[in-house]
Coordinates of C-alpha atoms in Angstrom, one line a residue:
M1 CA 0.0 0.1 0.0
L2 CA 1.3 3.2 -0.8
D3 CA 1.9 6.5 1.4
A4 CA 0.1 9.1 0.2
K5 CA 2.6 11.6 1.2
T6 CA 5.7 9.9 0.3
E7 CA 7.9 10.7 -3.1
Y8 CA 7.6 7.9 -5.9
W9 CA 8.6 7.3 -9.1
F10 CA 5.5 6.4 -10.9
P11 CA 5.7 5.3 -14.6
M12 CA 2.6 6.6 -16.2
R13 CA 0.9 6.7 -19.7
V14 CA 0.2 9.9 -21.2
T15 CA -2.6 9.6 -23.3
Y16 CA -2.7 10.7 -27.0
G17 CA 1.9 11.7 -27.0
R18 CA 1.3 14.8 -24.8
Q19 CA 4.2 13.6 -22.9
N20 CA 6.3 17.1 -23.9
L21 CA 3.5 18.7 -22.9
V22 CA 2.8 17.2 -20.0
K23 CA 6.4 16.9 -18.4
D24 CA 6.6 20.6 -19.3
F25 CA 3.7 21.5 -17.2
L26 CA 4.9 19.6 -14.4
D27 CA 8.6 21.3 -14.8
T28 CA 7.0 24.5 -14.0
L29 CA 5.4 22.8 -10.7
A30 CA 9.7 21.9 -10.0
I31 CA 8.0 18.5 -10.0
R32 CA 10.7 15.9 -10.8
T33 CA 10.3 14.2 -14.3
F34 CA 12.1 11.9 -16.1
L35 CA 11.4 11.9 -20.5
P36 CA 13.8 8.8 -22.1
T37 CA 14.2 10.1 -25.9
V38 CA 16.0 9.5 -28.9
E39 CA 17.5 11.2 -32.3
R40 CA 15.2 10.4 -35.3
T41 CA 14.7 11.6 -38.7
W42 CA 11.5 11.7 -40.1
R43 CA 9.3 13.5 -43.3
E44 CA 7.5 15.9 -43.0
G45 CA 5.3 16.7 -45.9
S46 CA 8.5 17.4 -48.2
R47 CA 10.6 18.0 -45.4
I48 CA 13.5 16.4 -43.7
R49 CA 13.2 16.9 -39.5
H50 CA 15.5 15.9 -37.2
G51 CA 15.0 16.2 -33.5
R52 CA 14.5 14.2 -29.9
V53 CA 11.6 12.3 -29.4
P54 CA 10.3 10.0 -26.8
A55 CA 12.1 6.9 -26.8
I56 CA 9.0 4.6 -25.4
S57 CA 5.7 6.4 -26.7
N58 CA 3.2 7.8 -24.3
L59 CA 5.5 7.6 -20.8
L60 CA 6.6 10.0 -18.6
F61 CA 8.4 9.0 -15.3
V62 CA 7.6 11.1 -12.6
R63 CA 8.5 11.7 -9.4
S64 CA 6.2 12.7 -6.5
A65 CA 3.8 11.9 -3.9
K66 CA 0.4 10.7 -4.8
A67 CA -1.6 13.0 -3.2
T68 CA 0.6 15.8 -5.2
L69 CA -1.0 13.9 -8.6
D70 CA -4.3 12.5 -7.3
N71 CA -4.6 16.5 -6.8
L72 CA -3.4 17.8 -10.0
K73 CA -4.9 15.4 -12.2
H74 CA -8.4 16.6 -10.4
T75 CA -7.7 20.4 -10.7
R76 CA -5.5 21.4 -13.4
I77 CA -6.3 20.2 -17.4
E78 CA -2.9 20.1 -18.2
A79 CA -2.5 17.2 -15.9
E80 CA -5.9 14.8 -16.9
P81 CA -3.4 13.1 -19.5
L82 CA -1.4 11.4 -16.7
R83 CA -2.7 7.8 -15.9
Y84 CA -1.0 5.4 -13.8
M85 CA 0.1 2.8 -14.5
T86 CA -1.0 -1.4 -12.9
R87 CA -0.4 -4.2 -12.4
P88 CA -2.3 -7.3 -10.7
I89 CA -1.3 -7.9 -7.1
T90 CA -1.3 -11.7 -7.6
A91 CA -1.0 -13.8 -10.8
A92 CA -4.3 -16.1 -10.0
T93 CA -6.6 -12.9 -10.6
D94 CA -6.2 -9.7 -12.7
S95 CA -9.3 -7.9 -10.7
L96 CA -7.1 -6.6 -8.1
R97 CA -4.1 -4.0 -9.0
E98 CA -1.3 -2.0 -7.4
I99 CA 0.3 1.3 -8.7
I100 CA 3.5 0.9 -9.9
T101 CA 6.5 2.6 -8.4
V102 CA 9.9 2.3 -9.6
P103 CA 12.8 2.2 -6.5
D104 CA 15.4 5.0 -6.4
K105 CA 18.1 2.6 -7.3
Q106 CA 16.7 1.3 -10.4
M107 CA 15.6 4.5 -11.8
D108 CA 18.6 5.8 -11.4
N109 CA 20.4 2.8 -12.9
F110 CA 17.7 3.7 -15.9
I111 CA 18.5 7.4 -15.8
R112 CA 21.6 7.3 -16.5
I113 CA 21.6 4.4 -19.2
S114 CA 19.3 6.8 -21.3
E115 CA 21.0 9.4 -21.0
A116 CA 24.0 7.4 -22.7
P117 CA 24.4 8.4 -26.3
D118 CA 22.0 6.8 -28.5
D119 CA 24.4 3.9 -29.7
Q120 CA 24.7 3.1 -26.9
R121 CA 21.8 2.2 -25.4
T122 CA 18.0 0.3 -26.7
F123 CA 15.1 0.8 -25.4
L124 CA 12.8 -2.3 -24.4
S125 CA 9.3 -2.8 -24.9
A126 CA 7.8 -4.6 -21.9
A127 CA 7.3 -7.3 -24.8
D128 CA 11.1 -7.0 -25.8
L129 CA 11.6 -8.4 -21.8
Q130 CA 9.1 -11.8 -21.9
G131 CA 11.7 -14.8 -21.2
H132 CA 13.8 -16.3 -18.7
P133 CA 15.0 -13.8 -16.3
G134 CA 19.2 -13.7 -16.6
D135 CA 21.6 -13.5 -13.5
T136 CA 21.9 -9.8 -12.0
V137 CA 25.2 -8.6 -12.6
V138 CA 27.4 -5.5 -12.0
V139 CA 29.3 -3.0 -14.4
T140 CA 32.0 -2.6 -13.0
S141 CA 34.3 -0.3 -15.2
G142 CA 34.0 1.7 -18.2
P143 CA 31.0 4.2 -18.4
F144 CA 28.5 2.5 -16.8
A145 CA 30.5 1.7 -13.8
G146 CA 28.1 0.7 -10.8
I147 CA 24.8 0.3 -12.9
E148 CA 23.3 -2.9 -11.8
G149 CA 20.9 -5.1 -14.3
I150 CA 20.2 -8.8 -15.6
I151 CA 21.2 -10.9 -18.4
K152 CA 19.3 -10.6 -21.4
R153 CA 20.0 -12.2 -24.8
I154 CA 18.3 -9.4 -26.9
K155 CA 18.5 -9.4 -30.4
G156 CA 20.8 -12.7 -30.4
N157 CA 23.0 -11.4 -27.8
R158 CA 23.4 -10.9 -24.1
R159 CA 23.1 -7.6 -23.0
V160 CA 22.8 -6.1 -19.2
V161 CA 19.3 -4.8 -18.7
V162 CA 17.7 -2.3 -16.4
E163 CA 14.6 -3.4 -16.6
I164 CA 11.2 -1.8 -15.2
A165 CA 8.6 -4.9 -14.6
G166 CA 5.8 -4.7 -16.7
V167 CA 6.8 -0.7 -17.9
A168 CA 10.0 -0.8 -20.1
G169 CA 13.5 -1.8 -20.5
V170 CA 17.4 -0.3 -21.6
C171 CA 20.2 -2.1 -22.0
I172 CA 23.5 -1.1 -22.7
N173 CA 24.5 -1.8 -26.5
F174 CA 28.1 -3.5 -25.2
V175 CA 29.8 -4.1 -22.0
P176 CA 33.5 -6.5 -22.0
S177 CA 32.4 -9.0 -20.0
R178 CA 35.2 -8.6 -18.0
F179 CA 33.9 -5.5 -16.8
I180 CA 31.0 -7.4 -15.4
I181 CA 30.2 -9.7 -12.2
R182 CA 27.4 -11.2 -11.0
K183 CA 26.4 -10.0 -7.8
D184 CA 24.9 -12.0 -5.0

């Protein structure tokens, strides 16, 4: 059960691709947010555009107290598109659900990898993360030193993944095996 006044990281769905607008609004209120982005090139009519776009469609991470978010969702039209993400409390039933929160350490690891250059990481959907759980590891050296994740086979290669269960994940595209140790 969540304490309504304690701050948590909430992965939140933002309807109709309005995550940039909602992020900008929450930023004006000094509420911490994280929007993973990637560099993309696209065509608009006859013009070629380049820019950063959300890496995971309709997803915004928000660090706040639940009571604050509930109040904003009910009183400010700018926050109306926010939707809590939930998961079943038990595997046996889908009727009882809990709001998903992300532990600070896991979110710190996710942000750190997400902010790496595009060629050093890959974003993964919840569907991409299906399969057998791997060993928990720690990266010991290099630009990702200190990152904790799990080993998963992604596109035929073993990669270190920081997974947010039921939401998304981000993997490091390459870490030399000598820089990885199993965590007990």
